[in-house]
DNA sequence: AAGGCTATCAACCGCTTTTAT
DNA sequence: GATAAAAGCGGTTGATAGCCT
């Protein structure tokens, strides 16, 4: 057994991904679906290990990813889910379909953990924590029930919001009215993800932008899907490699995926299992999972962290 | 202006779990 | 059932942007 090597270390590129690499990867996934990652470096010419390719797709390029500031609601969800599930980032991410586990983990480590630390240092929280150790079993059980109820309520709220936004599992990638011409993806498509990355990349490399605009007859105000630069210019990389073909096909692919979300999410994307396993807003799946957790070994383990001293009528953490 | 410090986040590492043969 | 490979996952690192002195 043992851990298989990610790839031969010799010649494998590490570090940040370039737009060219992103486009090559997306073009490959378009062609073959997000599976068989081992074949990706060989078939695309990418000098990346398969694992790196999978991660890049999962965390940045796959459709459905939202970037940027976390909303208050998302923040609240993360805090409550973290309290309930611990550092199970993948599980937490399953309740926030637009966010990746990596994103949530980073956000927790850089923002929320500090915020909570601050809060927990206040008198109110501290005294609350102290009291936890001197309450009766009945009080503690009621408090636990309240906490669970609060967490469940938060999940319900979140799912209700999804429902209002017509985001059932079958409509994950499009608005409900997908028959109309203006059916737009709710979440960012791969093309949008790449456009965003390109924007950031170009912004950070002014020479590139300058040279491209001067070489092109187009007026180039910005770079991205909505820019006035041609796709050809847009798709050319820093190294001058012509990537227009994959880029064009990339957009063709996205339109297809948008207009036929079921086909994309169910048939051509085996690795989007995580997307498919997002909570069904119309069902009770997620809460069942939580309930299962509370009843299974993990939940029991959590509860067993505490013991009740009948003699002193005190609850204490083991 | 320069250097140091901090915050952020993309990417990697390595372990565990799942799947395929 | 045993084994190898792939995928999943959480922790950690490193680059860098921004702030402060």
Tab-separated table of C-alpha atoms (C1' of nucleotides) in Angstrom:
chain	number	residue	atom	x	y	z
A	1	UNK	CA	0.000	0.000	0.000
A	2	UNK	CA	1.535	3.293	1.005
A	3	UNK	CA	1.047	6.706	-0.398
A	4	UNK	CA	1.598	6.885	-4.116
A	5	UNK	CA	3.919	9.579	-5.314
A	6	UNK	CA	2.023	12.554	-6.638
A	7	UNK	CA	4.276	12.436	-9.643
A	8	UNK	CA	7.881	12.274	-10.558
A	9	UNK	CA	9.348	15.275	-8.798
A	10	UNK	CA	11.755	15.965	-11.634
A	11	UNK	CA	10.351	18.521	-14.045
A	12	UNK	CA	7.179	19.109	-12.124
A	13	UNK	CA	6.286	22.758	-11.800
A	14	UNK	CA	5.186	24.156	-8.477
A	15	UNK	CA	3.810	27.455	-7.338
A	16	UNK	CA	1.136	29.758	-8.691
A	17	UNK	CA	-0.757	28.788	-11.815
A	18	UNK	CA	-0.519	30.946	-14.919
A	19	UNK	CA	-3.571	31.798	-17.056
A	20	UNK	CA	-2.177	29.602	-19.824
A	21	UNK	CA	-2.112	26.640	-17.497
A	22	UNK	CA	-5.622	27.401	-16.292
A	23	UNK	CA	-6.919	27.519	-19.834
A	24	UNK	CA	-5.191	24.274	-20.721
A	25	UNK	CA	-6.696	22.606	-17.694
A	26	UNK	CA	-10.204	23.898	-18.326
A	27	UNK	CA	-9.955	22.905	-21.974
A	28	UNK	CA	-8.995	19.404	-20.912
A	29	UNK	CA	-11.845	19.137	-18.416
A	30	UNK	CA	-14.214	20.381	-21.075
A	31	UNK	CA	-13.075	17.584	-23.309
A	32	UNK	CA	-12.801	14.765	-20.807
A	33	UNK	CA	-14.679	15.775	-17.728
A	34	UNK	CA	-13.132	16.297	-14.305
A	35	UNK	CA	-11.859	12.788	-13.819
A	36	UNK	CA	-8.772	10.670	-14.347
A	37	UNK	CA	-6.471	13.376	-13.071
A	38	UNK	CA	-3.443	11.206	-13.551
A	39	UNK	CA	-3.897	11.545	-17.290
A	40	UNK	CA	-4.132	15.313	-17.187
A	41	UNK	CA	-0.416	16.222	-17.175
A	42	UNK	CA	0.344	13.707	-19.898
A	43	UNK	CA	-2.565	14.717	-22.112
A	44	UNK	CA	-2.320	18.461	-21.675
A	45	UNK	CA	1.406	18.952	-21.498
A	46	UNK	CA	0.977	20.648	-18.158
A	47	UNK	CA	4.072	20.244	-16.034
A	48	UNK	CA	1.982	19.804	-12.925
A	49	UNK	CA	1.272	16.781	-10.847
A	50	UNK	CA	-2.202	15.329	-11.119
A	51	UNK	CA	-2.999	16.304	-7.593
A	52	UNK	CA	-2.146	19.915	-8.256
A	53	UNK	CA	-4.424	19.865	-11.313
A	54	UNK	CA	-7.303	18.440	-9.327
A	55	UNK	CA	-6.864	21.012	-6.601
A	56	UNK	CA	-6.676	23.868	-9.050
A	57	UNK	CA	-9.899	22.734	-10.666
A	58	UNK	CA	-11.691	22.057	-7.422
A	59	UNK	CA	-10.714	25.260	-5.688
A	60	UNK	CA	-10.610	27.812	-8.478
A	61	UNK	CA	-11.704	26.745	-11.907
A	62	UNK	CA	-14.784	24.616	-11.538
A	63	UNK	CA	-18.117	26.320	-12.108
A	64	UNK	CA	-20.042	27.428	-9.086
A	65	UNK	CA	-17.327	29.085	-7.081
A	66	UNK	CA	-17.938	32.443	-5.541
A	67	UNK	CA	-14.991	34.541	-4.503
A	68	UNK	CA	-14.656	37.615	-2.399
A	69	UNK	CA	-15.966	38.810	0.898
A	70	UNK	CA	-17.992	36.458	3.008
A	71	UNK	CA	-21.446	37.705	3.876
A	72	UNK	CA	-22.684	37.993	7.433
A	73	UNK	CA	-24.922	35.042	6.791
A	74	UNK	CA	-22.061	32.904	5.541
A	75	UNK	CA	-19.961	33.979	8.492
A	76	UNK	CA	-22.696	32.998	10.890
A	77	UNK	CA	-23.138	29.663	9.171
A	78	UNK	CA	-19.432	28.905	9.373
A	79	UNK	CA	-19.211	29.785	13.046
A	80	UNK	CA	-22.184	27.650	13.956
A	81	UNK	CA	-21.178	24.741	11.778
A	82	UNK	CA	-17.629	24.861	13.079
A	83	UNK	CA	-18.962	24.735	16.603
A	84	UNK	CA	-21.092	21.785	15.654
A	85	UNK	CA	-18.781	19.848	13.358
A	86	UNK	CA	-15.315	21.018	14.325
A	87	UNK	CA	-12.666	21.521	11.656
A	88	UNK	CA	-14.516	19.397	9.137
A	89	UNK	CA	-14.058	21.940	6.403
A	90	UNK	CA	-15.383	19.757	3.641
A	91	UNK	CA	-18.520	19.073	5.632
A	92	UNK	CA	-18.945	22.749	6.417
A	93	UNK	CA	-18.366	23.628	2.773
A	94	UNK	CA	-21.160	21.286	1.789
A	95	UNK	CA	-23.567	23.735	3.405
A	96	UNK	CA	-22.050	26.695	1.569
A	97	UNK	CA	-22.203	25.551	-2.044
A	98	UNK	CA	-20.443	28.610	-3.420
A	99	UNK	CA	-17.401	28.280	-1.214
A	100	UNK	CA	-14.578	25.789	-1.222
A	101	UNK	CA	-13.355	24.063	1.896
A	102	UNK	CA	-9.982	25.729	1.401
A	103	UNK	CA	-11.628	29.131	1.297
A	104	UNK	CA	-13.642	28.465	4.410
A	105	UNK	CA	-10.630	27.082	6.199
A	106	UNK	CA	-8.573	30.152	5.315
A	107	UNK	CA	-11.362	32.471	6.322
A	108	UNK	CA	-11.756	30.692	9.604
A	109	UNK	CA	-8.053	30.783	10.379
A	110	UNK	CA	-7.528	34.386	9.364
A	111	UNK	CA	-10.753	36.060	10.436
A	112	UNK	CA	-13.221	34.108	12.456
A	113	UNK	CA	-10.852	32.433	14.866
A	114	UNK	CA	-9.518	35.806	15.884
A	115	UNK	CA	-12.957	37.315	16.164
A	116	UNK	CA	-14.127	34.501	18.367
A	117	UNK	CA	-10.986	34.741	20.440
A	118	UNK	CA	-11.723	38.393	21.022
A	119	UNK	CA	-15.279	37.611	21.896
A	120	UNK	CA	-14.361	34.789	24.198
A	121	UNK	CA	-12.059	37.112	26.090
A	122	UNK	CA	-14.944	39.365	27.001
A	123	UNK	CA	-16.471	39.024	30.438
A	124	UNK	CA	-19.771	37.853	29.107
A	125	UNK	CA	-18.423	34.907	27.214
A	126	UNK	CA	-15.900	34.031	29.835
A	127	UNK	CA	-18.483	33.918	32.544
A	128	UNK	CA	-20.706	31.903	30.267
A	129	UNK	CA	-17.933	29.395	29.772
A	130	UNK	CA	-17.229	29.244	33.458
A	131	UNK	CA	-20.854	28.613	34.145
A	132	UNK	CA	-20.819	25.683	31.767
A	133	UNK	CA	-18.785	23.797	34.286
A	134	UNK	CA	-21.112	24.377	37.163
A	135	UNK	CA	-24.536	23.751	35.737
A	136	UNK	CA	-26.756	20.826	36.392
A	137	UNK	CA	-27.119	18.002	33.904
A	138	UNK	CA	-30.622	19.124	33.031
A	139	UNK	CA	-29.489	22.664	32.396
A	140	UNK	CA	-26.600	21.452	30.309
A	141	UNK	CA	-28.816	19.157	28.258
A	142	UNK	CA	-31.259	21.984	27.629
A	143	UNK	CA	-28.380	24.234	26.586
A	144	UNK	CA	-27.082	21.561	24.264
A	145	UNK	CA	-30.530	21.175	22.737
A	146	UNK	CA	-30.713	24.936	22.282
A	147	UNK	CA	-27.331	24.976	20.572
A	148	UNK	CA	-28.319	22.156	18.263
A	149	UNK	CA	-31.592	23.886	17.546
A	150	UNK	CA	-29.770	27.126	16.780
A	151	UNK	CA	-27.442	25.363	14.388
A	152	UNK	CA	-30.320	23.562	12.720
A	153	UNK	CA	-32.235	26.814	12.442
A	154	UNK	CA	-29.241	28.427	10.768
A	155	UNK	CA	-29.135	25.570	8.285
A	156	UNK	CA	-32.850	25.853	7.688
A	157	UNK	CA	-32.480	29.573	7.102
A	158	UNK	CA	-29.653	29.037	4.692
A	159	UNK	CA	-31.576	26.404	2.803
A	160	UNK	CA	-34.642	28.604	2.698
A	161	UNK	CA	-32.563	31.334	1.125
A	162	UNK	CA	-31.350	28.891	-1.476
A	163	UNK	CA	-34.896	27.897	-2.148
A	164	UNK	CA	-35.943	31.492	-2.625
A	165	UNK	CA	-33.151	31.850	-5.135
A	166	UNK	CA	-34.513	28.904	-7.088
A	167	UNK	CA	-31.396	26.924	-6.376
A	168	UNK	CA	-32.626	23.394	-6.315
A	169	UNK	CA	-30.086	20.735	-7.101
A	170	UNK	CA	-31.228	20.465	-10.687
A	171	UNK	CA	-30.902	24.193	-11.168
A	172	UNK	CA	-27.569	24.590	-9.527
A	173	UNK	CA	-25.880	26.193	-12.478
A	174	UNK	CA	-28.715	28.246	-13.890
A	175	UNK	CA	-31.691	30.287	-12.953
A	176	UNK	CA	-34.964	28.453	-12.905
A	177	UNK	CA	-36.118	29.975	-16.135
A	178	UNK	CA	-33.459	28.297	-18.202
A	179	UNK	CA	-35.630	28.327	-21.295
A	180	UNK	CA	-35.277	32.031	-21.664
A	181	UNK	CA	-32.337	33.631	-23.373
A	182	UNK	CA	-31.316	35.522	-20.292
A	183	UNK	CA	-30.836	32.453	-18.169
A	184	UNK	CA	-27.628	33.282	-16.355
A	185	UNK	CA	-25.562	31.149	-14.076
A	186	UNK	CA	-26.090	31.818	-10.407
A	187	UNK	CA	-22.494	31.032	-9.697
A	188	UNK	CA	-19.363	31.839	-11.575
A	189	UNK	CA	-18.629	29.639	-14.543
A	190	UNK	CA	-15.160	28.393	-15.360
A	191	UNK	CA	-14.885	31.112	-17.976
A	192	UNK	CA	-15.753	33.729	-15.407
A	193	UNK	CA	-13.281	32.248	-12.991
A	194	UNK	CA	-10.559	32.429	-15.602
A	195	UNK	CA	-11.604	35.904	-16.666
A	196	UNK	CA	-11.331	37.031	-13.097
A	197	UNK	CA	-7.941	35.387	-12.699
A	198	UNK	CA	-6.776	36.979	-15.936
A	199	UNK	CA	-7.938	40.360	-14.773
A	200	UNK	CA	-6.003	40.037	-11.567
A	201	UNK	CA	-3.021	38.670	-13.376
A	202	UNK	CA	-2.983	41.418	-15.988
A	203	UNK	CA	-3.539	44.034	-13.327
A	204	UNK	CA	-0.383	42.810	-11.673
A	205	UNK	CA	1.593	42.771	-14.910
A	206	UNK	CA	1.112	46.206	-16.491
A	207	UNK	CA	3.700	45.550	-19.178
A	208	UNK	CA	1.605	42.723	-20.521
A	209	UNK	CA	-1.495	44.828	-20.747
A	210	UNK	CA	0.392	47.638	-22.409
A	211	UNK	CA	2.024	45.445	-25.026
A	212	UNK	CA	-1.177	43.616	-25.827
A	213	UNK	CA	-3.105	46.798	-26.345
A	214	UNK	CA	-0.439	48.351	-28.474
A	215	UNK	CA	-0.216	45.271	-30.643
A	216	UNK	CA	-3.917	45.030	-31.120
A	217	UNK	CA	-6.160	47.186	-33.222
A	218	UNK	CA	-8.771	46.843	-30.522
A	219	UNK	CA	-9.281	49.399	-27.843
A	220	UNK	CA	-8.380	47.629	-24.687
A	221	UNK	CA	-9.920	49.158	-21.640
A	222	UNK	CA	-9.806	46.081	-19.537
A	223	UNK	CA	-9.200	42.422	-19.851
A	224	UNK	CA	-11.867	39.870	-19.197
A	225	UNK	CA	-14.976	38.402	-20.675
A	226	UNK	CA	-16.625	41.750	-20.907
A	227	UNK	CA	-13.594	43.594	-22.179
A	228	UNK	CA	-13.293	45.028	-25.614
A	229	UNK	CA	-10.208	42.989	-26.326
A	230	UNK	CA	-10.729	40.215	-28.808
A	231	UNK	CA	-10.803	36.658	-27.604
A	232	UNK	CA	-7.645	36.025	-29.524
A	233	UNK	CA	-5.711	38.655	-27.675
A	234	UNK	CA	-7.287	37.661	-24.462
A	235	UNK	CA	-6.391	34.058	-24.898
A	236	UNK	CA	-2.769	34.665	-25.656
A	237	UNK	CA	-0.570	34.041	-22.728
A	238	UNK	CA	2.364	35.891	-21.299
A	239	UNK	CA	4.684	33.740	-23.303
A	240	UNK	CA	2.934	34.504	-26.543
A	241	UNK	CA	1.401	31.091	-26.921
A	242	UNK	CA	-1.754	31.202	-28.967
A	243	UNK	CA	-4.469	29.767	-26.819
A	244	UNK	CA	-7.385	31.179	-28.678
A	245	UNK	CA	-8.715	27.819	-29.697
A	246	UNK	CA	-9.071	26.322	-26.258
A	247	UNK	CA	-10.395	29.598	-24.995
A	248	UNK	CA	-13.060	29.814	-27.647
A	249	UNK	CA	-14.080	26.274	-27.046
A	250	UNK	CA	-14.049	27.048	-23.394
A	251	UNK	CA	-16.805	29.576	-23.821
A	252	UNK	CA	-18.735	27.266	-26.047
A	253	UNK	CA	-18.541	24.721	-23.313
A	254	UNK	CA	-19.754	27.130	-20.688
A	255	UNK	CA	-22.764	28.156	-22.687
A	256	UNK	CA	-23.578	24.543	-23.158
A	257	UNK	CA	-23.237	23.843	-19.490
A	258	UNK	CA	-25.390	26.817	-18.651
A	259	UNK	CA	-28.148	25.858	-20.958
A	260	UNK	CA	-28.114	22.270	-19.959
A	261	UNK	CA	-27.196	22.221	-16.348
A	262	UNK	CA	-28.559	18.793	-15.680
A	263	UNK	CA	-26.463	17.320	-18.393
A	264	UNK	CA	-23.338	19.009	-17.127
A	265	UNK	CA	-23.745	18.401	-13.457
A	266	UNK	CA	-24.998	14.881	-13.697
A	267	UNK	CA	-23.505	13.355	-16.744
A	268	UNK	CA	-20.243	14.971	-17.671
A	269	UNK	CA	-18.874	15.827	-14.285
A	270	UNK	CA	-18.286	12.798	-12.190
A	271	UNK	CA	-16.008	14.715	-9.880
A	272	UNK	CA	-18.731	17.199	-9.162
A	273	UNK	CA	-20.103	14.700	-6.737
A	274	UNK	CA	-19.538	17.266	-4.067
A	275	UNK	CA	-21.785	19.661	-5.893
A	276	UNK	CA	-24.372	16.985	-6.253
A	277	UNK	CA	-24.178	16.203	-2.586
A	278	UNK	CA	-24.931	19.770	-1.582
A	279	UNK	CA	-27.964	20.004	0.595
A	280	UNK	CA	-31.172	19.572	-1.262
A	281	UNK	CA	-33.195	22.674	-0.472
A	282	UNK	CA	-36.377	20.750	-1.033
A	283	UNK	CA	-35.478	17.881	1.163
A	284	UNK	CA	-34.403	17.145	4.680
A	285	UNK	CA	-31.127	15.532	3.756
A	286	UNK	CA	-28.748	17.919	5.474
A	287	UNK	CA	-30.586	17.871	8.747
A	288	UNK	CA	-30.740	14.131	8.635
A	289	UNK	CA	-27.014	14.103	8.262
A	290	UNK	CA	-26.671	16.319	11.281
A	291	UNK	CA	-29.013	14.205	13.249
A	292	UNK	CA	-27.104	11.141	12.224
A	293	UNK	CA	-23.926	12.789	13.333
A	294	UNK	CA	-25.368	13.571	16.709
A	295	UNK	CA	-26.356	9.974	17.107
A	296	UNK	CA	-23.338	8.305	15.646
A	297	UNK	CA	-19.909	7.741	17.172
A	298	UNK	CA	-18.654	11.257	16.542
A	299	UNK	CA	-21.637	12.792	18.225
A	300	UNK	CA	-21.371	10.388	21.073
A	301	UNK	CA	-17.675	11.123	21.344
A	302	UNK	CA	-18.486	14.789	21.576
A	303	UNK	CA	-21.018	14.233	24.273
A	304	UNK	CA	-18.653	11.911	26.081
A	305	UNK	CA	-16.169	14.733	26.423
A	306	UNK	CA	-18.308	15.807	29.297
A	307	UNK	CA	-19.061	13.952	32.420
A	308	UNK	CA	-21.547	14.564	35.145
A	309	UNK	CA	-20.590	14.413	38.760
A	310	UNK	CA	-23.768	13.290	40.451
A	311	UNK	CA	-22.320	13.877	43.865
A	312	UNK	CA	-21.601	17.524	43.272
A	313	UNK	CA	-24.339	17.961	40.681
A	314	UNK	CA	-21.680	19.449	38.440
A	315	UNK	CA	-20.807	18.973	34.830
A	316	UNK	CA	-17.164	18.794	33.982
A	317	UNK	CA	-15.079	18.383	30.876
A	318	UNK	CA	-12.984	15.233	30.830
B	1	DA	C1'	12.284	55.864	1.542
B	2	DA	C1'	13.461	51.659	3.841
B	3	DG	C1'	12.989	47.944	6.748
B	4	DG	C1'	10.206	45.141	9.755
B	5	DC	C1'	5.904	43.170	10.869
B	6	DT	C1'	1.378	41.283	10.010
B	7	DA	C1'	-2.448	39.467	7.392
B	8	DT	C1'	-3.992	36.986	3.680
B	9	DC	C1'	-4.559	33.195	0.712
B	10	DA	C1'	-2.956	30.006	-2.967
B	11	DA	C1'	-0.676	25.940	-3.040
B	12	DC	C1'	1.660	22.109	-1.127
B	13	DC	C1'	2.385	18.074	2.053
B	14	DG	C1'	1.263	13.993	3.945
B	15	DC	C1'	-2.122	11.131	6.024
B	16	DT	C1'	-6.627	8.724	5.474
B	17	DT	C1'	-10.290	6.863	2.877
B	18	DT	C1'	-12.249	5.102	-1.226
B	19	DT	C1'	-12.119	2.762	-5.520
B	20	DA	C1'	-10.410	-0.338	-8.990
B	21	DT	C1'	-8.074	-4.486	-10.247
C	1	DG	C1'	-9.564	-10.396	0.447
C	2	DA	C1'	-5.178	-8.053	-0.825
C	3	DT	C1'	-3.001	-4.567	-3.045
C	4	DA	C1'	-2.172	-0.363	-5.628
C	5	DA	C1'	-3.698	3.861	-7.149
C	6	DA	C1'	-6.643	7.764	-6.879
C	7	DA	C1'	-9.192	10.968	-4.442
C	8	DG	C1'	-10.371	13.424	-0.228
C	9	DC	C1'	-9.112	16.041	3.492
C	10	DG	C1'	-6.981	19.047	7.022
C	11	DG	C1'	-2.769	21.216	8.481
C	12	DT	C1'	0.958	23.965	7.153
C	13	DT	C1'	3.939	26.799	4.372
C	14	DG	C1'	5.534	30.475	1.481
C	15	DA	C1'	4.855	34.513	-1.325
C	16	DT	C1'	3.409	38.966	-1.175
C	17	DA	C1'	0.649	43.056	-0.340
C	18	DG	C1'	-0.256	46.429	2.935
C	19	DC	C1'	0.587	48.745	7.110
C	20	DC	C1'	3.471	50.748	10.639
C	21	DT	C1'	7.553	52.768	12.571
